[in-house]
Amino acid sequence: MNPSESRWTPERLEEHVRLILRDRPFLVIANREPYSHIRERGKIKCVTPASGLVTAMEPILRACGGIWVASASGDADKETADEKGRLRVPPDAPAYTLKRVWLTEQEEEGYYYGFSNEGLWPLCHIAHTRPVFRSEDWEQYKKVNQKFADAALEELAGSEEPFVLIQDYHYALLPRMIREKRPDAKIALFWHIPWPSPEAFGICPWGREILHGILGADLLGFHIQFYCNNFLDTADHLLEFRIDLEQFAVDQGGHRTRVKPFPIGIAPSRGMTDGPQAASARQEVMKKLGIQADHLGVGVDRIDYTKGISEKFRAIARFLEKYPEYREKIVFVELAAPSRTSIKSYSDLGTELEAEVERINQRFQTKSWKPILFLKEQHSREQIDLFYRAADFCLITSLHDGMNLVAKEFVGIRSDEQGVLILSRFAGASRELKDALLVNPYDIEEVAEAIRDAVTMKPAEQKRRMVRMRVILDEHNVYRWAADITSELSRARPDTG
Ligand code: GDG
């Protein structure tokens, strides 16, 4: 079979999902809504958030229709939906239904900022930030999981054997809640972040309840096998169920949960044939920012302590210290989207990073040059893509990351087969993108050397690496990810006994 025959496309996914579903409903549950409506200068505007999950799920829903249940997040969300919180999206070419669920401030505080992001997020990422477990947050987490279960059950009424695809760590209890009311449903939970070792997970006061909730699913997906192994080890340590290490499953009486890796991909990029080529993209970027440089590096991150942004800046400083000949010749642009800013440590991090960039710039800058530009704001997809096209290298230094889609986006867009990816070995993406320059972000010296290798790498070598990485991305795109999960879910057997 030639590569184009095996490649997954939206059309092929649509056909695949249609054959599997045979008119049964397909429901996705995710915290983040793909479209929110906000009021700006008296007008209602539709916006899309900076989120890996939305980037990944949107093409799937567009391809196969269905319902996306999510938290409402915009101040004009209410008036753009019907009385049940429903609306058709995308607004310009409606293809599926978005059902919005409204949370009170207290619920959002406890469930989202509290338990999900101050508890589970640091619990699952080994980034040396202590999780905070508050019983009030846990109460809200349970309450909101129930609220989403009710919203989902309302949409599923009257259907048979629906497929339910639950997204992420915000909904650990949902699989069990839905299964209890709808034992006929086929339920998958995809956990987009890492799963830690049993010892690390064991500090969570409600660890058993979480595992019990998750194991209501027929299928549990992670990005890589390593997280699956950690999960099975954790279940083995904390629960009495039988772990089938041959089949990677947990058996609980008559119910079986299979645990499998599904490395997420990106939608095939339009590449550079439709957009500006590297040279003109570079010119555009330089003109816009009013800079001059022989070498341009780029970073794209949510401002989050797991992304190792401070380590990245320190490595750039070390590079300039070791290789002074690159001063005034290299500029690194960090596109940093503010995220979870109502958590103090997140808003503090934004300020600390600004101060760190200021310190580094003051140390190295000249009259006409600064080494780092820290652009702390939301950027449009077009702006981000322009930087990917213009850059000589993309620097990703996550301390721990489920996958990291930025790595894949950078490679995906470079149809000119140029550019170097420097990637943390602690990002799930490093398992597939072995032709990146893989680094330990805690080792500042190693990252500094990788920057040097990137800026001195010959075009032929860049091409050799890019070509290989692009083949992998092409084969494992996001449509294939969805197809693999739905195929596996369709094989789930009804509970016995
Ligand atoms: C979680 C896991 C996993 C960034 N800034 C803006 C913006 N972005 C886009 C990027 C990319 C996405 O956001 C970030 O994706 P990541 O994968 O890097 O990270 P998380 O948000 O932490 O995602 C992660 C992912 O889920 C999927 O499973 O890979 O490991 O942590 O697409 O381009 N997008 C817009 N404006 C910005 O300013 N519009």
Coordinates of C-alpha atoms and ligand atoms in Angstrom, one line a residue:
M1 CA 0.0 0.0 0.0
N2 CA 1.5 3.4 -0.8
P3 CA 1.6 6.0 1.9
S4 CA -1.3 8.1 0.5
E5 CA -3.6 5.0 0.7
S6 CA -2.8 4.3 4.3
R7 CA -3.0 8.0 5.4
W8 CA -6.0 8.9 7.5
T9 CA -8.1 11.8 6.3
P10 CA -11.2 13.5 7.7
E11 CA -13.2 11.7 5.0
R12 CA -11.8 8.3 5.9
L13 CA -12.4 8.9 9.6
E14 CA -15.9 9.9 8.9
E15 CA -16.5 6.7 7.0
H16 CA -14.8 4.7 9.7
V17 CA -16.8 6.2 12.5
R18 CA -20.0 5.9 10.6
L19 CA -19.4 2.2 10.1
I20 CA -18.6 1.7 13.7
L21 CA -21.4 3.7 15.1
R22 CA -24.2 2.6 12.9
D23 CA -26.4 5.6 13.9
R24 CA -25.6 5.3 17.6
P25 CA -24.7 8.7 19.1
F26 CA -21.2 9.8 19.6
L27 CA -20.5 12.1 22.6
V28 CA -17.4 13.9 23.7
I29 CA -17.0 15.4 27.1
A30 CA -14.2 17.9 27.7
N31 CA -13.8 20.7 30.1
R32 CA -12.7 23.2 27.4
E33 CA -15.2 24.3 24.9
P34 CA -14.0 24.6 21.3
Y35 CA -15.8 27.9 20.8
S36 CA -16.7 30.5 23.3
H37 CA -18.6 33.8 22.8
I38 CA -17.3 36.9 24.3
R39 CA -18.5 40.5 24.3
E40 CA -16.0 43.0 22.9
R41 CA -16.8 46.7 22.4
G42 CA -20.5 46.0 22.4
K43 CA -20.2 43.2 19.8
I44 CA -20.3 39.4 20.3
K45 CA -17.1 37.7 19.1
C46 CA -16.5 33.9 18.8
V47 CA -13.0 32.8 20.0
T48 CA -11.1 29.5 20.2
P49 CA -8.8 28.8 23.2
A50 CA -5.1 27.9 23.4
S51 CA -5.4 24.2 24.2
G52 CA -3.7 21.1 23.0
L53 CA -6.9 19.2 23.6
V54 CA -9.1 21.5 21.5
T55 CA -6.4 21.5 18.8
A56 CA -6.6 17.7 18.8
M57 CA -10.4 17.1 19.2
E58 CA -11.8 19.7 16.9
P59 CA -10.9 18.0 13.6
I60 CA -12.5 14.8 14.9
L61 CA -15.8 16.3 15.7
R62 CA -15.7 18.2 12.4
A63 CA -15.2 14.9 10.7
C64 CA -17.8 12.8 12.4
G65 CA -20.3 15.1 13.9
G66 CA -21.8 14.3 17.3
I67 CA -22.1 16.3 20.5
W68 CA -19.3 18.0 22.5
V69 CA -20.3 18.7 26.2
A70 CA -18.1 21.4 27.8
S71 CA -18.0 24.1 30.4
A72 CA -19.3 27.4 29.3
S73 CA -16.5 30.0 29.5
G74 CA -17.5 33.2 27.6
D75 CA -19.6 36.1 28.9
A76 CA -21.8 35.9 25.8
D77 CA -22.1 32.1 25.9
K78 CA -25.7 32.1 27.2
E79 CA -27.3 34.2 24.6
T80 CA -25.6 32.3 21.7
A81 CA -26.9 28.9 22.9
D82 CA -30.5 27.6 23.2
E83 CA -32.3 27.0 26.5
K84 CA -30.5 23.6 26.8
G85 CA -27.1 25.2 26.3
R86 CA -26.9 23.8 22.7
L87 CA -25.6 25.4 19.5
R88 CA -24.2 24.2 16.2
V89 CA -20.5 24.8 15.5
P90 CA -18.1 25.8 13.9
P91 CA -20.2 29.0 13.4
D92 CA -19.1 29.4 9.8
A93 CA -19.7 25.8 8.8
P94 CA -21.8 24.0 11.4
A95 CA -20.9 20.3 11.6
Y96 CA -21.6 19.2 15.2
T97 CA -23.4 20.3 18.4
L98 CA -21.8 22.0 21.3
K99 CA -23.6 21.6 24.6
R100 CA -22.5 24.1 27.3
V101 CA -22.7 23.3 31.0
W102 CA -22.7 26.3 33.4
L103 CA -20.7 26.1 36.6
T104 CA -21.0 28.4 39.5
E105 CA -17.9 30.4 40.6
Q106 CA -17.6 28.1 43.6
E107 CA -17.8 25.0 41.5
E108 CA -15.2 26.3 39.0
E109 CA -12.9 27.4 41.8
G110 CA -13.0 24.0 43.6
Y111 CA -13.3 21.6 40.6
Y112 CA -11.2 23.3 38.0
Y113 CA -8.6 25.5 39.7
G114 CA -8.6 23.6 42.9
F115 CA -8.7 19.8 42.6
S116 CA -7.9 19.4 38.9
N117 CA -5.2 22.0 38.5
E118 CA -3.7 22.4 42.0
G119 CA -4.2 18.7 42.9
L120 CA -4.2 16.3 40.0
W121 CA -2.1 18.3 37.6
P122 CA 1.0 18.5 39.8
L123 CA 0.3 15.0 41.1
C124 CA 0.6 13.5 37.6
H125 CA 3.5 15.7 36.4
I126 CA 6.8 15.2 38.1
A127 CA 7.9 18.8 38.0
H128 CA 8.6 19.2 41.8
T129 CA 5.6 21.3 42.5
R130 CA 3.6 20.0 45.4
P131 CA 0.0 19.1 44.8
V132 CA -2.5 20.8 47.1
F133 CA -5.4 18.7 48.3
R134 CA -8.3 20.5 49.9
S135 CA -11.4 18.6 50.9
E136 CA -13.6 21.5 49.7
D137 CA -12.1 21.2 46.2
W138 CA -12.7 17.5 46.2
E139 CA -16.4 18.0 47.1
Q140 CA -16.7 20.4 44.2
Y141 CA -14.9 18.0 41.9
K142 CA -17.4 15.3 42.7
K143 CA -20.3 17.6 42.3
V144 CA -19.2 18.9 38.9
N145 CA -18.4 15.4 37.7
Q146 CA -22.0 14.6 38.6
K147 CA -23.3 17.7 36.8
F148 CA -21.5 16.6 33.6
A149 CA -22.7 13.1 34.0
D150 CA -26.3 14.4 34.2
A151 CA -25.8 16.6 31.1
A152 CA -24.4 13.7 29.2
L153 CA -27.2 11.3 30.3
E154 CA -29.7 13.9 29.2
E155 CA -28.3 13.9 25.7
L156 CA -28.1 10.1 25.6
A157 CA -31.7 9.5 26.6
G158 CA -33.5 7.3 24.1
S159 CA -30.4 6.0 22.4
E160 CA -28.9 2.6 22.5
E161 CA -25.2 1.6 23.1
P162 CA -23.9 5.1 22.7
F163 CA -20.2 5.8 22.4
V164 CA -18.9 8.2 25.0
L165 CA -15.4 9.7 24.8
I166 CA -14.3 11.5 28.0
Q167 CA -11.4 13.8 27.9
D168 CA -8.9 14.2 30.6
Y169 CA -8.2 14.4 34.3
H170 CA -11.1 16.8 35.1
Y171 CA -13.5 13.8 34.8
A172 CA -11.9 10.9 36.6
L173 CA -15.3 10.0 38.2
L174 CA -17.4 10.3 35.1
P175 CA -16.9 6.9 33.6
R176 CA -18.3 5.2 36.7
M177 CA -21.2 7.7 37.0
I178 CA -22.3 7.2 33.4
R179 CA -21.8 3.4 33.5
E180 CA -24.0 3.1 36.6
K181 CA -26.9 4.7 34.8
R182 CA -26.1 3.4 31.3
P183 CA -24.4 0.0 31.4
D184 CA -25.0 -0.3 27.7
A185 CA -22.7 2.7 26.9
K186 CA -19.3 2.1 25.5
I187 CA -17.1 4.5 27.5
A188 CA -13.5 5.6 26.9
L189 CA -11.4 8.0 29.0
F190 CA -8.4 9.6 27.4
W191 CA -5.9 11.0 30.0
H192 CA -3.9 13.7 28.2
I193 CA -1.3 14.0 30.9
P194 CA 1.2 11.6 32.4
W195 CA 0.4 9.0 35.0
P196 CA 2.9 8.8 37.9
S197 CA 4.3 5.9 39.8
P198 CA 2.2 4.2 42.5
E199 CA 4.3 5.9 45.2
A200 CA 3.8 9.3 43.7
F201 CA 0.0 8.8 43.2
G202 CA -0.3 7.3 46.6
I203 CA -0.2 10.7 48.3
C204 CA -3.6 11.6 46.9
P205 CA -6.1 11.3 49.8
W206 CA -8.8 10.2 47.4
G207 CA -6.7 8.0 45.2
R208 CA -8.9 4.9 45.5
E209 CA -12.1 6.8 44.6
I210 CA -10.3 8.3 41.6
L211 CA -9.2 4.9 40.4
H212 CA -12.6 3.4 41.0
G213 CA -14.2 6.2 38.9
I214 CA -11.7 5.8 36.0
L215 CA -12.2 2.0 36.0
G216 CA -15.9 2.6 35.1
A217 CA -14.5 3.0 31.5
D218 CA -14.2 0.2 29.0
L219 CA -11.1 1.8 27.6
L220 CA -8.5 4.0 29.2
G221 CA -6.0 5.7 26.9
F222 CA -2.7 7.4 27.6
H223 CA -0.2 8.9 25.1
I224 CA 2.6 6.3 25.8
Q225 CA 3.0 2.8 27.1
F226 CA 5.0 4.0 30.1
Y227 CA 2.0 5.9 31.5
C228 CA -0.2 2.8 31.0
N229 CA 2.3 0.7 32.9
N230 CA 2.4 3.3 35.8
F231 CA -1.4 3.2 35.9
L232 CA -1.6 -0.6 36.0
D233 CA 1.0 -0.6 38.8
T234 CA -1.0 2.0 40.7
A235 CA -4.2 0.0 40.3
D236 CA -2.4 -3.1 41.5
H237 CA -1.0 -1.3 44.6
L238 CA -4.2 0.5 45.6
L239 CA -7.0 -1.8 44.6
E240 CA -7.9 -5.5 44.9
F241 CA -8.8 -6.0 41.3
R242 CA -7.1 -8.5 39.0
I243 CA -4.5 -6.9 36.7
D244 CA -4.1 -8.8 33.4
L245 CA -0.5 -7.8 32.3
E246 CA -0.7 -9.8 29.1
Q247 CA -3.8 -7.9 27.8
F248 CA -3.1 -4.7 29.7
A249 CA -6.4 -4.7 31.5
V250 CA -8.0 -4.4 34.9
D251 CA -10.8 -6.9 35.6
Q252 CA -13.4 -6.1 38.2
G253 CA -16.0 -8.8 38.5
G254 CA -17.7 -8.8 35.1
H255 CA -16.3 -5.5 33.9
R256 CA -13.0 -5.1 32.2
T257 CA -11.1 -1.9 31.5
R258 CA -8.4 -2.1 28.8
V259 CA -5.4 0.3 29.2
K260 CA -3.7 1.3 26.0
P261 CA -1.4 3.9 24.5
F262 CA -2.8 6.1 21.7
P263 CA -0.2 8.7 20.9
I264 CA -2.1 11.8 19.8
G265 CA -1.2 13.4 16.5
I266 CA -2.0 16.7 14.7
A267 CA -4.2 17.4 11.7
P268 CA -2.1 17.2 8.5
S269 CA -0.8 20.7 8.1
R270 CA -1.4 22.8 5.1
G271 CA 2.5 22.9 5.1
M272 CA 4.3 25.8 3.6
T273 CA 3.0 25.6 0.1
D274 CA -0.1 27.6 1.1
G275 CA 1.7 29.9 3.4
P276 CA 4.8 32.0 3.1
Q277 CA 8.1 30.2 2.7
A278 CA 10.8 30.3 5.4
A279 CA 12.6 33.3 4.0
S280 CA 9.5 35.5 3.5
A281 CA 8.0 34.4 6.8
R282 CA 11.3 35.4 8.4
Q283 CA 11.2 38.8 6.8
E284 CA 7.7 39.3 7.9
V285 CA 8.5 38.3 11.5
M286 CA 11.6 40.5 11.7
K287 CA 9.7 43.5 10.3
K288 CA 6.8 43.1 12.6
L289 CA 9.1 42.8 15.7
G290 CA 11.6 45.4 14.4
I291 CA 14.5 43.0 14.8
Q292 CA 17.5 41.8 12.8
A293 CA 19.1 38.3 13.3
D294 CA 20.9 35.6 11.4
H295 CA 19.4 32.9 13.6
L296 CA 15.8 32.8 14.9
G297 CA 14.6 30.4 17.6
V298 CA 11.0 30.0 18.7
G299 CA 9.2 28.6 21.7
V300 CA 5.4 28.2 22.1
D301 CA 4.0 27.4 25.5
R302 CA 1.1 28.0 27.9
I303 CA 2.7 29.7 30.9
D304 CA 2.9 26.6 33.1
Y305 CA 5.6 25.4 35.4
T306 CA 5.7 22.0 33.7
K307 CA 6.8 23.6 30.4
G308 CA 10.3 24.5 31.8
I309 CA 10.3 28.0 30.4
S310 CA 12.7 29.3 32.9
E311 CA 15.1 26.4 32.2
K312 CA 14.8 27.4 28.5
F313 CA 15.8 31.0 29.2
R314 CA 18.7 29.9 31.3
A315 CA 20.0 27.6 28.5
I316 CA 19.8 30.5 26.1
A317 CA 21.8 32.7 28.5
R318 CA 24.4 29.8 28.9
F319 CA 24.6 29.5 25.1
L320 CA 25.4 33.2 24.8
E321 CA 27.9 33.0 27.6
K322 CA 29.7 30.0 26.0
Y323 CA 29.5 31.2 22.4
P324 CA 29.8 35.0 22.5
E325 CA 30.2 35.0 18.7
Y326 CA 26.4 34.6 18.5
R327 CA 25.6 37.7 20.4
E328 CA 23.7 40.2 18.2
K329 CA 23.2 37.3 15.7
I330 CA 20.5 35.2 17.4
V331 CA 17.1 36.1 18.6
F332 CA 14.8 33.8 20.6
V333 CA 11.1 34.6 20.5
E334 CA 8.9 32.9 23.2
L335 CA 5.2 33.0 22.4
A336 CA 3.7 32.5 25.8
A337 CA 0.0 32.2 26.4
P338 CA -1.2 33.2 29.9
S339 CA -3.0 30.2 31.4
R340 CA -4.9 29.4 34.7
T341 CA -4.0 32.9 35.9
S342 CA -6.4 32.9 38.8
I343 CA -4.1 30.4 40.4
K344 CA -1.5 32.5 42.2
S345 CA 1.5 30.3 41.3
Y346 CA 0.6 30.6 37.6
S347 CA 0.2 34.4 37.6
D348 CA 3.4 34.7 39.7
L349 CA 5.2 32.5 37.2
G350 CA 4.3 34.9 34.4
T351 CA 5.8 37.8 36.3
E352 CA 8.9 35.8 37.4
L353 CA 9.5 34.9 33.7
E354 CA 9.3 38.5 32.7
A355 CA 11.8 39.4 35.3
E356 CA 14.1 36.6 34.3
V357 CA 14.0 37.7 30.6
E358 CA 14.7 41.2 31.7
R359 CA 17.8 40.1 33.7
I360 CA 19.1 38.0 30.8
N361 CA 18.5 40.8 28.3
Q362 CA 20.2 43.4 30.5
R363 CA 23.2 41.2 30.8
F364 CA 23.7 40.6 27.1
Q365 CA 21.8 43.3 25.2
T366 CA 23.4 46.0 23.0
K367 CA 22.0 49.2 21.6
S368 CA 20.3 47.5 18.8
W369 CA 19.7 43.9 20.0
K370 CA 18.1 41.8 22.8
P371 CA 18.5 38.1 22.8
I372 CA 15.0 37.1 24.1
L373 CA 11.6 38.5 23.2
F374 CA 9.0 37.2 25.6
L375 CA 5.6 37.8 24.0
K376 CA 3.2 37.1 26.9
E377 CA -0.2 37.1 25.2
Q378 CA -2.6 34.9 23.3
H379 CA -1.6 34.5 19.7
S380 CA -3.7 33.5 16.7
R381 CA -3.0 30.2 15.0
E382 CA -1.8 32.2 11.9
Q383 CA 0.7 34.1 14.1
I384 CA 2.0 30.9 15.7
D385 CA 2.3 29.2 12.3
L386 CA 4.2 32.2 10.9
F387 CA 6.8 31.8 13.6
Y388 CA 7.1 28.0 13.1
R389 CA 7.8 28.8 9.4
A390 CA 10.3 31.5 10.1
A391 CA 12.3 29.8 12.8
D392 CA 15.7 28.0 12.4
F393 CA 14.9 26.0 15.5
C394 CA 12.0 25.3 17.9
L395 CA 13.0 24.8 21.6
I396 CA 10.8 22.7 23.9
T397 CA 12.0 22.1 27.4
S398 CA 9.0 20.6 29.2
L399 CA 10.0 19.1 32.6
H400 CA 7.2 16.6 32.1
D401 CA 4.6 16.6 29.3
G402 CA 1.9 14.1 28.3
M403 CA 2.7 14.5 24.6
N404 CA 3.5 18.1 23.5
L405 CA 1.7 19.2 20.3
V406 CA 4.0 22.2 19.7
A407 CA 6.8 19.7 18.7
K408 CA 4.5 18.1 16.2
E409 CA 3.1 21.3 14.8
F410 CA 6.6 22.7 14.1
V411 CA 7.6 19.6 12.2
G412 CA 4.2 19.3 10.5
I413 CA 4.4 22.7 9.0
R414 CA 8.0 22.5 7.7
S415 CA 7.3 21.1 4.3
D416 CA 10.5 22.9 3.3
E417 CA 12.2 20.1 5.3
Q418 CA 14.4 22.6 7.2
G419 CA 14.5 23.7 10.8
V420 CA 15.7 21.9 13.9
L421 CA 13.5 20.6 16.7
I422 CA 15.1 20.6 20.2
L423 CA 12.9 18.5 22.4
S424 CA 12.7 17.5 26.1
R425 CA 13.1 13.8 26.6
F426 CA 10.4 14.1 29.2
A427 CA 7.7 15.0 26.7
G428 CA 5.7 12.0 25.3
A429 CA 6.5 13.3 21.8
S430 CA 10.2 12.3 22.3
R431 CA 9.1 8.7 22.0
E432 CA 8.2 9.2 18.4
L433 CA 10.3 12.2 17.3
K434 CA 13.7 10.5 17.8
D435 CA 15.3 12.7 15.1
A436 CA 14.8 15.8 17.3
L437 CA 17.8 16.9 19.4
L438 CA 16.6 15.3 22.6
V439 CA 17.6 17.0 25.8
N440 CA 17.2 16.9 29.5
P441 CA 15.9 20.4 30.3
Y442 CA 17.3 20.3 33.8
D443 CA 20.8 20.0 32.2
I444 CA 21.3 23.6 31.2
E445 CA 24.7 22.8 29.7
E446 CA 23.2 20.1 27.4
V447 CA 20.4 22.4 26.2
A448 CA 22.9 25.2 25.5
E449 CA 25.0 22.7 23.4
A450 CA 21.8 21.6 21.6
I451 CA 21.2 25.2 20.6
R452 CA 24.7 25.4 19.3
D453 CA 24.2 22.1 17.3
A454 CA 20.9 23.5 15.9
V455 CA 22.4 26.8 14.6
T456 CA 25.4 25.0 13.1
M457 CA 23.5 22.1 11.6
K458 CA 24.0 21.7 7.8
P459 CA 20.8 21.9 5.7
A460 CA 21.3 18.3 4.5
E461 CA 21.3 17.0 8.0
Q462 CA 18.2 19.2 8.9
K463 CA 16.5 17.7 5.9
R464 CA 17.4 14.1 6.8
R465 CA 15.9 14.5 10.3
M466 CA 12.9 16.5 9.2
V467 CA 12.0 14.0 6.5
R468 CA 12.0 11.1 8.9
M469 CA 9.9 13.0 11.5
R470 CA 7.4 14.1 8.9
V471 CA 6.9 10.5 7.8
I472 CA 6.0 9.6 11.4
L473 CA 3.6 12.5 11.8
D474 CA 2.0 11.7 8.5
E475 CA 1.3 8.1 9.4
H476 CA 0.1 9.0 13.0
N477 CA -2.1 12.0 12.5
V478 CA -5.0 13.0 14.7
Y479 CA -7.6 11.2 12.5
R480 CA -5.7 8.0 13.0
W481 CA -5.7 8.6 16.8
A482 CA -9.5 9.0 16.8
A483 CA -9.9 6.0 14.5
D484 CA -7.7 3.8 16.8
I485 CA -9.6 4.8 19.9
T486 CA -13.0 4.3 18.4
S487 CA -12.0 0.9 16.8
E488 CA -10.7 -0.2 20.2
L489 CA -13.8 1.0 22.0
S490 CA -16.1 -0.8 19.5
R491 CA -14.4 -4.0 20.6
A492 CA -15.3 -3.5 24.2
R493 CA -17.5 -6.4 25.4
P494 CA -20.6 -5.9 27.5
D495 CA -20.2 -6.6 31.2
T496 CA -21.0 -10.1 32.4
G497 CA -22.5 -10.9 35.7
Ligands
GDG1 C1 -2.3 18.9 27.0 C2 -1.0 18.1 27.6 C3 -0.8 17.1 25.3 C4 -0.2 27.8 22.4 N1 -0.3 29.1 22.6 C5 -1.4 29.5 21.9 C6 -1.9 28.4 21.3 N2 -1.2 27.4 21.6 C7 -1.5 26.0 21.2 C8 -0.3 25.3 20.6 C9 -0.7 23.8 20.8 C10 -1.5 23.9 22.1 O1 -1.9 25.2 22.3 C11 -0.6 23.5 23.3 O2 -0.5 22.1 23.3 P1 0.5 21.2 24.1 O3 0.4 19.8 23.7 O4 1.9 21.8 24.0 O5 0.2 21.4 25.7 P2 -1.1 21.4 26.7 O6 -2.0 22.6 26.5 O7 -0.5 21.3 28.0 O8 -1.9 20.1 26.4 C12 -0.1 17.8 26.4 C13 -2.1 17.8 24.9 O9 -2.9 18.1 26.0 C14 -2.8 17.0 23.9 O10 -3.1 15.7 24.4 O11 0.1 17.1 24.1 O12 1.0 17.1 26.9 O13 -0.4 18.8 28.6 O14 -1.6 23.4 19.8 O15 -0.1 25.6 19.3 N3 -3.0 28.5 20.5 C15 -3.6 29.7 20.3 N4 -3.1 30.9 20.9 C16 -2.0 30.8 21.7 O16 -1.5 31.9 22.2 N5 -4.7 29.8 19.6

